[in-house]
């Protein structure tokens, strides 16, 4: 099924920067890696990171333009779930050798444990449309989250709930 994109909801082409989509995604992921999931103030955090030269003026512009999506995330049920977690791990690297001998290197965006249940969340900055079905959105990243869950199941010896969080449309997809 064709993935519908939403060019009107948030058009990066009008932000007047030379940042590529992947650079923008990296900026947003870096910003989110500084969240403490207590009382996050993204505007203040963006300014602080800029003042500490974590990105340039173009990066500042990109993040300020993306701020409505970050604020939507902070007001989401997913953020509240993370906020109530007992333990939160961010940007954790891993190396995994699967049953076929394939070695997979990756980084978990976010792993959290709440009430002895393990969750793995992957942020997505893809410009997808709200018109896409949940199944279509799941299919985009099912393989990735399947590996993440498999790795974490071996670590924690329990089932893992995978979550894809599409920041662009403020939507959590549970796998």
mmCIF file with all atom_site columns, C-alpha atoms in Angstrom:
data_model
loop_
_atom_site.group_PDB
_atom_site.id
_atom_site.type_symbol
_atom_site.label_atom_id
_atom_site.label_alt_id
_atom_site.label_comp_id
_atom_site.label_asym_id
_atom_site.label_entity_id
_atom_site.label_seq_id
_atom_site.pdbx_PDB_ins_code
_atom_site.Cartn_x
_atom_site.Cartn_y
_atom_site.Cartn_z
_atom_site.occupancy
_atom_site.B_iso_or_equiv
_atom_site.pdbx_formal_charge
_atom_site.auth_seq_id
_atom_site.auth_comp_id
_atom_site.auth_asym_id
_atom_site.auth_atom_id
_atom_site.pdbx_PDB_model_num
ATOM 1   C CA . UNK A 1 1   ? 0.000  0.000   0.000  1.00 0.00 ? 1   UNK A CA 1
ATOM 2   C CA . UNK A 1 2   ? 1.274  3.426   -0.870 1.00 0.00 ? 2   UNK A CA 1
ATOM 3   C CA . UNK A 1 3   ? 2.261  5.599   2.083  1.00 0.00 ? 3   UNK A CA 1
ATOM 4   C CA . UNK A 1 4   ? 0.494  8.926   2.029  1.00 0.00 ? 4   UNK A CA 1
ATOM 5   C CA . UNK A 1 5   ? 2.579  11.952  2.906  1.00 0.00 ? 5   UNK A CA 1
ATOM 6   C CA . UNK A 1 6   ? 1.262  15.138  4.361  1.00 0.00 ? 6   UNK A CA 1
ATOM 7   C CA . UNK A 1 7   ? 2.942  18.064  2.655  1.00 0.00 ? 7   UNK A CA 1
ATOM 8   C CA . UNK A 1 8   ? 0.550  20.661  4.037  1.00 0.00 ? 8   UNK A CA 1
ATOM 9   C CA . UNK A 1 9   ? 0.716  19.834  7.742  1.00 0.00 ? 9   UNK A CA 1
ATOM 10  C CA . UNK A 1 10  ? 4.353  20.749  8.196  1.00 0.00 ? 10  UNK A CA 1
ATOM 11  C CA . UNK A 1 11  ? 6.352  21.814  5.182  1.00 0.00 ? 11  UNK A CA 1
ATOM 12  C CA . UNK A 1 12  ? 10.086 21.818  5.859  1.00 0.00 ? 12  UNK A CA 1
ATOM 13  C CA . UNK A 1 13  ? 10.767 23.422  2.474  1.00 0.00 ? 13  UNK A CA 1
ATOM 14  C CA . UNK A 1 14  ? 9.594  26.799  3.778  1.00 0.00 ? 14  UNK A CA 1
ATOM 15  C CA . UNK A 1 15  ? 11.881 26.909  6.779  1.00 0.00 ? 15  UNK A CA 1
ATOM 16  C CA . UNK A 1 16  ? 14.719 28.517  4.829  1.00 0.00 ? 16  UNK A CA 1
ATOM 17  C CA . UNK A 1 17  ? 17.512 26.150  5.872  1.00 0.00 ? 17  UNK A CA 1
ATOM 18  C CA . UNK A 1 18  ? 19.892 23.871  4.056  1.00 0.00 ? 18  UNK A CA 1
ATOM 19  C CA . UNK A 1 19  ? 19.225 20.975  6.407  1.00 0.00 ? 19  UNK A CA 1
ATOM 20  C CA . UNK A 1 20  ? 18.371 17.652  4.821  1.00 0.00 ? 20  UNK A CA 1
ATOM 21  C CA . UNK A 1 21  ? 15.508 15.589  6.219  1.00 0.00 ? 21  UNK A CA 1
ATOM 22  C CA . UNK A 1 22  ? 17.988 13.208  7.870  1.00 0.00 ? 22  UNK A CA 1
ATOM 23  C CA . UNK A 1 23  ? 19.788 16.138  9.498  1.00 0.00 ? 23  UNK A CA 1
ATOM 24  C CA . UNK A 1 24  ? 16.477 17.432  10.804 1.00 0.00 ? 24  UNK A CA 1
ATOM 25  C CA . UNK A 1 25  ? 15.630 14.013  12.201 1.00 0.00 ? 25  UNK A CA 1
ATOM 26  C CA . UNK A 1 26  ? 19.006 13.862  13.927 1.00 0.00 ? 26  UNK A CA 1
ATOM 27  C CA . UNK A 1 27  ? 18.456 17.311  15.447 1.00 0.00 ? 27  UNK A CA 1
ATOM 28  C CA . UNK A 1 28  ? 15.040 16.310  16.789 1.00 0.00 ? 28  UNK A CA 1
ATOM 29  C CA . UNK A 1 29  ? 16.375 13.000  18.148 1.00 0.00 ? 29  UNK A CA 1
ATOM 30  C CA . UNK A 1 30  ? 19.250 14.826  19.845 1.00 0.00 ? 30  UNK A CA 1
ATOM 31  C CA . UNK A 1 31  ? 16.844 17.276  21.454 1.00 0.00 ? 31  UNK A CA 1
ATOM 32  C CA . UNK A 1 32  ? 14.633 14.446  22.717 1.00 0.00 ? 32  UNK A CA 1
ATOM 33  C CA . UNK A 1 33  ? 17.667 12.655  24.171 1.00 0.00 ? 33  UNK A CA 1
ATOM 34  C CA . UNK A 1 34  ? 17.984 15.535  26.664 1.00 0.00 ? 34  UNK A CA 1
ATOM 35  C CA . UNK A 1 35  ? 14.438 15.123  27.973 1.00 0.00 ? 35  UNK A CA 1
ATOM 36  C CA . UNK A 1 36  ? 14.195 14.090  31.617 1.00 0.00 ? 36  UNK A CA 1
ATOM 37  C CA . UNK A 1 37  ? 10.496 13.170  31.378 1.00 0.00 ? 37  UNK A CA 1
ATOM 38  C CA . UNK A 1 38  ? 9.700  15.163  34.494 1.00 0.00 ? 38  UNK A CA 1
ATOM 39  C CA . UNK A 1 39  ? 9.065  18.798  33.648 1.00 0.00 ? 39  UNK A CA 1
ATOM 40  C CA . UNK A 1 40  ? 10.515 19.240  30.168 1.00 0.00 ? 40  UNK A CA 1
ATOM 41  C CA . UNK A 1 41  ? 10.439 22.710  28.637 1.00 0.00 ? 41  UNK A CA 1
ATOM 42  C CA . UNK A 1 42  ? 11.481 22.197  25.014 1.00 0.00 ? 42  UNK A CA 1
ATOM 43  C CA . UNK A 1 43  ? 11.788 25.911  24.196 1.00 0.00 ? 43  UNK A CA 1
ATOM 44  C CA . UNK A 1 44  ? 14.143 26.422  27.132 1.00 0.00 ? 44  UNK A CA 1
ATOM 45  C CA . UNK A 1 45  ? 16.055 23.251  26.259 1.00 0.00 ? 45  UNK A CA 1
ATOM 46  C CA . UNK A 1 46  ? 16.478 24.307  22.618 1.00 0.00 ? 46  UNK A CA 1
ATOM 47  C CA . UNK A 1 47  ? 17.858 27.672  23.715 1.00 0.00 ? 47  UNK A CA 1
ATOM 48  C CA . UNK A 1 48  ? 20.191 26.079  26.254 1.00 0.00 ? 48  UNK A CA 1
ATOM 49  C CA . UNK A 1 49  ? 21.565 23.602  23.713 1.00 0.00 ? 49  UNK A CA 1
ATOM 50  C CA . UNK A 1 50  ? 22.017 26.416  21.194 1.00 0.00 ? 50  UNK A CA 1
ATOM 51  C CA . UNK A 1 51  ? 23.817 28.554  23.801 1.00 0.00 ? 51  UNK A CA 1
ATOM 52  C CA . UNK A 1 52  ? 26.119 25.593  24.458 1.00 0.00 ? 52  UNK A CA 1
ATOM 53  C CA . UNK A 1 53  ? 26.846 25.368  20.715 1.00 0.00 ? 53  UNK A CA 1
ATOM 54  C CA . UNK A 1 54  ? 25.225 21.966  20.253 1.00 0.00 ? 54  UNK A CA 1
ATOM 55  C CA . UNK A 1 55  ? 23.925 23.182  16.875 1.00 0.00 ? 55  UNK A CA 1
ATOM 56  C CA . UNK A 1 56  ? 24.115 26.290  14.693 1.00 0.00 ? 56  UNK A CA 1
ATOM 57  C CA . UNK A 1 57  ? 21.562 28.998  13.861 1.00 0.00 ? 57  UNK A CA 1
ATOM 58  C CA . UNK A 1 58  ? 20.053 26.867  11.108 1.00 0.00 ? 58  UNK A CA 1
ATOM 59  C CA . UNK A 1 59  ? 19.572 24.057  13.607 1.00 0.00 ? 59  UNK A CA 1
ATOM 60  C CA . UNK A 1 60  ? 17.944 26.525  15.985 1.00 0.00 ? 60  UNK A CA 1
ATOM 61  C CA . UNK A 1 61  ? 15.525 27.545  13.246 1.00 0.00 ? 61  UNK A CA 1
ATOM 62  C CA . UNK A 1 62  ? 14.707 23.923  12.380 1.00 0.00 ? 62  UNK A CA 1
ATOM 63  C CA . UNK A 1 63  ? 14.000 23.024  16.018 1.00 0.00 ? 63  UNK A CA 1
ATOM 64  C CA . UNK A 1 64  ? 11.939 26.135  16.651 1.00 0.00 ? 64  UNK A CA 1
ATOM 65  C CA . UNK A 1 65  ? 9.859  25.297  13.566 1.00 0.00 ? 65  UNK A CA 1
ATOM 66  C CA . UNK A 1 66  ? 9.421  21.735  14.847 1.00 0.00 ? 66  UNK A CA 1
ATOM 67  C CA . UNK A 1 67  ? 8.452  22.900  18.337 1.00 0.00 ? 67  UNK A CA 1
ATOM 68  C CA . UNK A 1 68  ? 4.675  22.419  17.837 1.00 0.00 ? 68  UNK A CA 1
ATOM 69  C CA . UNK A 1 69  ? 5.299  18.699  17.236 1.00 0.00 ? 69  UNK A CA 1
ATOM 70  C CA . UNK A 1 70  ? 7.510  18.446  20.314 1.00 0.00 ? 70  UNK A CA 1
ATOM 71  C CA . UNK A 1 71  ? 4.849  20.182  22.403 1.00 0.00 ? 71  UNK A CA 1
ATOM 72  C CA . UNK A 1 72  ? 2.209  17.797  21.034 1.00 0.00 ? 72  UNK A CA 1
ATOM 73  C CA . UNK A 1 73  ? 4.415  14.912  22.187 1.00 0.00 ? 73  UNK A CA 1
ATOM 74  C CA . UNK A 1 74  ? 4.754  16.411  25.680 1.00 0.00 ? 74  UNK A CA 1
ATOM 75  C CA . UNK A 1 75  ? 0.976  16.618  25.900 1.00 0.00 ? 75  UNK A CA 1
ATOM 76  C CA . UNK A 1 76  ? 0.473  13.060  24.657 1.00 0.00 ? 76  UNK A CA 1
ATOM 77  C CA . UNK A 1 77  ? -0.542 9.966   26.600 1.00 0.00 ? 77  UNK A CA 1
ATOM 78  C CA . UNK A 1 78  ? 2.763  8.393   25.533 1.00 0.00 ? 78  UNK A CA 1
ATOM 79  C CA . UNK A 1 79  ? 4.806  11.131  27.227 1.00 0.00 ? 79  UNK A CA 1
ATOM 80  C CA . UNK A 1 80  ? 2.693  10.713  30.361 1.00 0.00 ? 80  UNK A CA 1
ATOM 81  C CA . UNK A 1 81  ? 3.324  6.954   30.319 1.00 0.00 ? 81  UNK A CA 1
ATOM 82  C CA . UNK A 1 82  ? 7.085  7.572   30.104 1.00 0.00 ? 82  UNK A CA 1
ATOM 83  C CA . UNK A 1 83  ? 6.855  10.231  32.807 1.00 0.00 ? 83  UNK A CA 1
ATOM 84  C CA . UNK A 1 84  ? 5.346  7.622   35.158 1.00 0.00 ? 84  UNK A CA 1
ATOM 85  C CA . UNK A 1 85  ? 7.995  4.995   34.324 1.00 0.00 ? 85  UNK A CA 1
ATOM 86  C CA . UNK A 1 86  ? 10.164 3.495   37.032 1.00 0.00 ? 86  UNK A CA 1
ATOM 87  C CA . UNK A 1 87  ? 13.277 3.507   34.817 1.00 0.00 ? 87  UNK A CA 1
ATOM 88  C CA . UNK A 1 88  ? 14.108 5.286   31.553 1.00 0.00 ? 88  UNK A CA 1
ATOM 89  C CA . UNK A 1 89  ? 17.060 4.552   29.269 1.00 0.00 ? 89  UNK A CA 1
ATOM 90  C CA . UNK A 1 90  ? 17.802 6.862   26.358 1.00 0.00 ? 90  UNK A CA 1
ATOM 91  C CA . UNK A 1 91  ? 20.027 6.457   23.310 1.00 0.00 ? 91  UNK A CA 1
ATOM 92  C CA . UNK A 1 92  ? 21.451 3.075   24.348 1.00 0.00 ? 92  UNK A CA 1
ATOM 93  C CA . UNK A 1 93  ? 23.672 1.331   21.811 1.00 0.00 ? 93  UNK A CA 1
ATOM 94  C CA . UNK A 1 94  ? 23.456 -2.388  21.254 1.00 0.00 ? 94  UNK A CA 1
ATOM 95  C CA . UNK A 1 95  ? 25.010 -5.152  19.166 1.00 0.00 ? 95  UNK A CA 1
ATOM 96  C CA . UNK A 1 96  ? 23.033 -8.297  18.498 1.00 0.00 ? 96  UNK A CA 1
ATOM 97  C CA . UNK A 1 97  ? 23.834 -11.508 16.639 1.00 0.00 ? 97  UNK A CA 1
ATOM 98  C CA . UNK A 1 98  ? 20.673 -13.106 15.302 1.00 0.00 ? 98  UNK A CA 1
ATOM 99  C CA . UNK A 1 99  ? 19.962 -16.788 14.672 1.00 0.00 ? 99  UNK A CA 1
ATOM 100 C CA . UNK A 1 100 ? 21.422 -16.505 11.134 1.00 0.00 ? 100 UNK A CA 1
ATOM 101 C CA . UNK A 1 101 ? 24.699 -15.047 12.390 1.00 0.00 ? 101 UNK A CA 1
ATOM 102 C CA . UNK A 1 102 ? 23.839 -11.561 11.189 1.00 0.00 ? 102 UNK A CA 1
ATOM 103 C CA . UNK A 1 103 ? 25.289 -8.907  13.502 1.00 0.00 ? 103 UNK A CA 1
ATOM 104 C CA . UNK A 1 104 ? 23.007 -5.936  14.025 1.00 0.00 ? 104 UNK A CA 1
ATOM 105 C CA . UNK A 1 105 ? 24.230 -2.688  15.547 1.00 0.00 ? 105 UNK A CA 1
ATOM 106 C CA . UNK A 1 106 ? 21.681 -0.155  16.667 1.00 0.00 ? 106 UNK A CA 1
ATOM 107 C CA . UNK A 1 107 ? 20.625 2.478   19.129 1.00 0.00 ? 107 UNK A CA 1
ATOM 108 C CA . UNK A 1 108 ? 17.420 2.371   21.111 1.00 0.00 ? 108 UNK A CA 1
ATOM 109 C CA . UNK A 1 109 ? 15.846 5.834   21.168 1.00 0.00 ? 109 UNK A CA 1
ATOM 110 C CA . UNK A 1 110 ? 14.077 5.071   24.411 1.00 0.00 ? 110 UNK A CA 1
ATOM 111 C CA . UNK A 1 111 ? 13.556 2.051   26.634 1.00 0.00 ? 111 UNK A CA 1
ATOM 112 C CA . UNK A 1 112 ? 11.457 2.395   29.750 1.00 0.00 ? 112 UNK A CA 1
ATOM 113 C CA . UNK A 1 113 ? 10.073 0.149   32.430 1.00 0.00 ? 113 UNK A CA 1
ATOM 114 C CA . UNK A 1 114 ? 6.751  0.808   34.113 1.00 0.00 ? 114 UNK A CA 1
ATOM 115 C CA . UNK A 1 115 ? 5.127  -1.620  36.523 1.00 0.00 ? 115 UNK A CA 1
ATOM 116 C CA . UNK A 1 116 ? 7.614  -4.338  35.490 1.00 0.00 ? 116 UNK A CA 1
ATOM 117 C CA . UNK A 1 117 ? 6.622  -4.004  31.829 1.00 0.00 ? 117 UNK A CA 1
ATOM 118 C CA . UNK A 1 118 ? 9.362  -3.178  29.307 1.00 0.00 ? 118 UNK A CA 1
ATOM 119 C CA . UNK A 1 119 ? 8.680  -0.756  26.457 1.00 0.00 ? 119 UNK A CA 1
ATOM 120 C CA . UNK A 1 120 ? 10.874 0.250   23.542 1.00 0.00 ? 120 UNK A CA 1
ATOM 121 C CA . UNK A 1 121 ? 9.947  3.457   21.759 1.00 0.00 ? 121 UNK A CA 1
ATOM 122 C CA . UNK A 1 122 ? 11.346 4.673   18.483 1.00 0.00 ? 122 UNK A CA 1
ATOM 123 C CA . UNK A 1 123 ? 10.763 8.284   17.469 1.00 0.00 ? 123 UNK A CA 1
ATOM 124 C CA . UNK A 1 124 ? 9.976  8.914   13.827 1.00 0.00 ? 124 UNK A CA 1
ATOM 125 C CA . UNK A 1 125 ? 10.110 12.319  12.175 1.00 0.00 ? 125 UNK A CA 1
ATOM 126 C CA . UNK A 1 126 ? 8.780  10.948  8.871  1.00 0.00 ? 126 UNK A CA 1
ATOM 127 C CA . UNK A 1 127 ? 6.277  13.235  7.204  1.00 0.00 ? 127 UNK A CA 1
ATOM 128 C CA . UNK A 1 128 ? 3.431  10.771  7.003  1.00 0.00 ? 128 UNK A CA 1
ATOM 129 C CA . UNK A 1 129 ? -0.227 11.627  6.828  1.00 0.00 ? 129 UNK A CA 1
ATOM 130 C CA . UNK A 1 130 ? -2.820 10.982  9.513  1.00 0.00 ? 130 UNK A CA 1
ATOM 131 C CA . UNK A 1 131 ? -4.790 9.345   6.689  1.00 0.00 ? 131 UNK A CA 1
ATOM 132 C CA . UNK A 1 132 ? -2.509 6.286   6.789  1.00 0.00 ? 132 UNK A CA 1
ATOM 133 C CA . UNK A 1 133 ? -3.993 3.312   8.576  1.00 0.00 ? 133 UNK A CA 1
ATOM 134 C CA . UNK A 1 134 ? -2.343 2.067   11.758 1.00 0.00 ? 134 UNK A CA 1
ATOM 135 C CA . UNK A 1 135 ? -1.472 -1.152  9.922  1.00 0.00 ? 135 UNK A CA 1
ATOM 136 C CA . UNK A 1 136 ? 0.317  0.777   7.164  1.00 0.00 ? 136 UNK A CA 1
ATOM 137 C CA . UNK A 1 137 ? 2.288  2.755   9.747  1.00 0.00 ? 137 UNK A CA 1
ATOM 138 C CA . UNK A 1 138 ? 3.154  -0.444  11.630 1.00 0.00 ? 138 UNK A CA 1
ATOM 139 C CA . UNK A 1 139 ? 4.436  -2.074  8.464  1.00 0.00 ? 139 UNK A CA 1
ATOM 140 C CA . UNK A 1 140 ? 6.909  0.759   7.873  1.00 0.00 ? 140 UNK A CA 1
ATOM 141 C CA . UNK A 1 141 ? 8.994  -0.123  10.931 1.00 0.00 ? 141 UNK A CA 1
ATOM 142 C CA . UNK A 1 142 ? 7.768  -3.564  12.029 1.00 0.00 ? 142 UNK A CA 1
ATOM 143 C CA . UNK A 1 143 ? 11.074 -5.318  11.267 1.00 0.00 ? 143 UNK A CA 1
ATOM 144 C CA . UNK A 1 144 ? 13.110 -2.738  13.173 1.00 0.00 ? 144 UNK A CA 1
ATOM 145 C CA . UNK A 1 145 ? 10.895 -2.902  16.260 1.00 0.00 ? 145 UNK A CA 1
ATOM 146 C CA . UNK A 1 146 ? 10.795 -6.677  16.056 1.00 0.00 ? 146 UNK A CA 1
ATOM 147 C CA . UNK A 1 147 ? 14.581 -6.807  16.385 1.00 0.00 ? 147 UNK A CA 1
ATOM 148 C CA . UNK A 1 148 ? 14.516 -4.246  19.179 1.00 0.00 ? 148 UNK A CA 1
ATOM 149 C CA . UNK A 1 149 ? 11.965 -6.331  21.072 1.00 0.00 ? 149 UNK A CA 1
ATOM 150 C CA . UNK A 1 150 ? 13.951 -9.521  20.510 1.00 0.00 ? 150 UNK A CA 1
ATOM 151 C CA . UNK A 1 151 ? 17.144 -7.933  21.896 1.00 0.00 ? 151 UNK A CA 1
ATOM 152 C CA . UNK A 1 152 ? 15.382 -6.513  24.945 1.00 0.00 ? 152 UNK A CA 1
ATOM 153 C CA . UNK A 1 153 ? 13.525 -9.759  25.625 1.00 0.00 ? 153 UNK A CA 1
ATOM 154 C CA . UNK A 1 154 ? 16.905 -11.477 25.941 1.00 0.00 ? 154 UNK A CA 1
ATOM 155 C CA . UNK A 1 155 ? 18.106 -8.778  28.343 1.00 0.00 ? 155 UNK A CA 1
ATOM 156 C CA . UNK A 1 156 ? 15.007 -8.486  30.529 1.00 0.00 ? 156 UNK A CA 1
ATOM 157 C CA . UNK A 1 157 ? 13.579 -12.023 30.074 1.00 0.00 ? 157 UNK A CA 1
ATOM 158 C CA . UNK A 1 158 ? 10.077 -10.715 29.532 1.00 0.00 ? 158 UNK A CA 1
ATOM 159 C CA . UNK A 1 159 ? 7.866  -9.604  26.670 1.00 0.00 ? 159 UNK A CA 1
ATOM 160 C CA . UNK A 1 160 ? 8.534  -6.137  25.307 1.00 0.00 ? 160 UNK A CA 1
ATOM 161 C CA . UNK A 1 161 ? 5.960  -3.647  24.037 1.00 0.00 ? 161 UNK A CA 1
ATOM 162 C CA . UNK A 1 162 ? 7.183  -1.876  20.900 1.00 0.00 ? 162 UNK A CA 1
ATOM 163 C CA . UNK A 1 163 ? 6.001  1.665   20.193 1.00 0.00 ? 163 UNK A CA 1
ATOM 164 C CA . UNK A 1 164 ? 6.589  3.768   17.117 1.00 0.00 ? 164 UNK A CA 1
ATOM 165 C CA . UNK A 1 165 ? 5.929  7.420   17.843 1.00 0.00 ? 165 UNK A CA 1
ATOM 166 C CA . UNK A 1 166 ? 5.304  9.546   14.756 1.00 0.00 ? 166 UNK A CA 1
ATOM 167 C CA . UNK A 1 167 ? 6.095  13.067  15.930 1.00 0.00 ? 167 UNK A CA 1
ATOM 168 C CA . UNK A 1 168 ? 4.849  14.664  12.723 1.00 0.00 ? 168 UNK A CA 1
ATOM 169 C CA . UNK A 1 169 ? 1.290  13.450  13.289 1.00 0.00 ? 169 UNK A CA 1
ATOM 170 C CA . UNK A 1 170 ? 1.456  13.052  17.102 1.00 0.00 ? 170 UNK A CA 1
ATOM 171 C CA . UNK A 1 171 ? 0.567  9.384   16.967 1.00 0.00 ? 171 UNK A CA 1
ATOM 172 C CA . UNK A 1 172 ? 1.809  6.352   18.879 1.00 0.00 ? 172 UNK A CA 1
ATOM 173 C CA . UNK A 1 173 ? 1.553  2.992   17.161 1.00 0.00 ? 173 UNK A CA 1
ATOM 174 C CA . UNK A 1 174 ? 1.809  -0.059  19.448 1.00 0.00 ? 174 UNK A CA 1
ATOM 175 C CA . UNK A 1 175 ? 3.202  -3.242  17.923 1.00 0.00 ? 175 UNK A CA 1
#
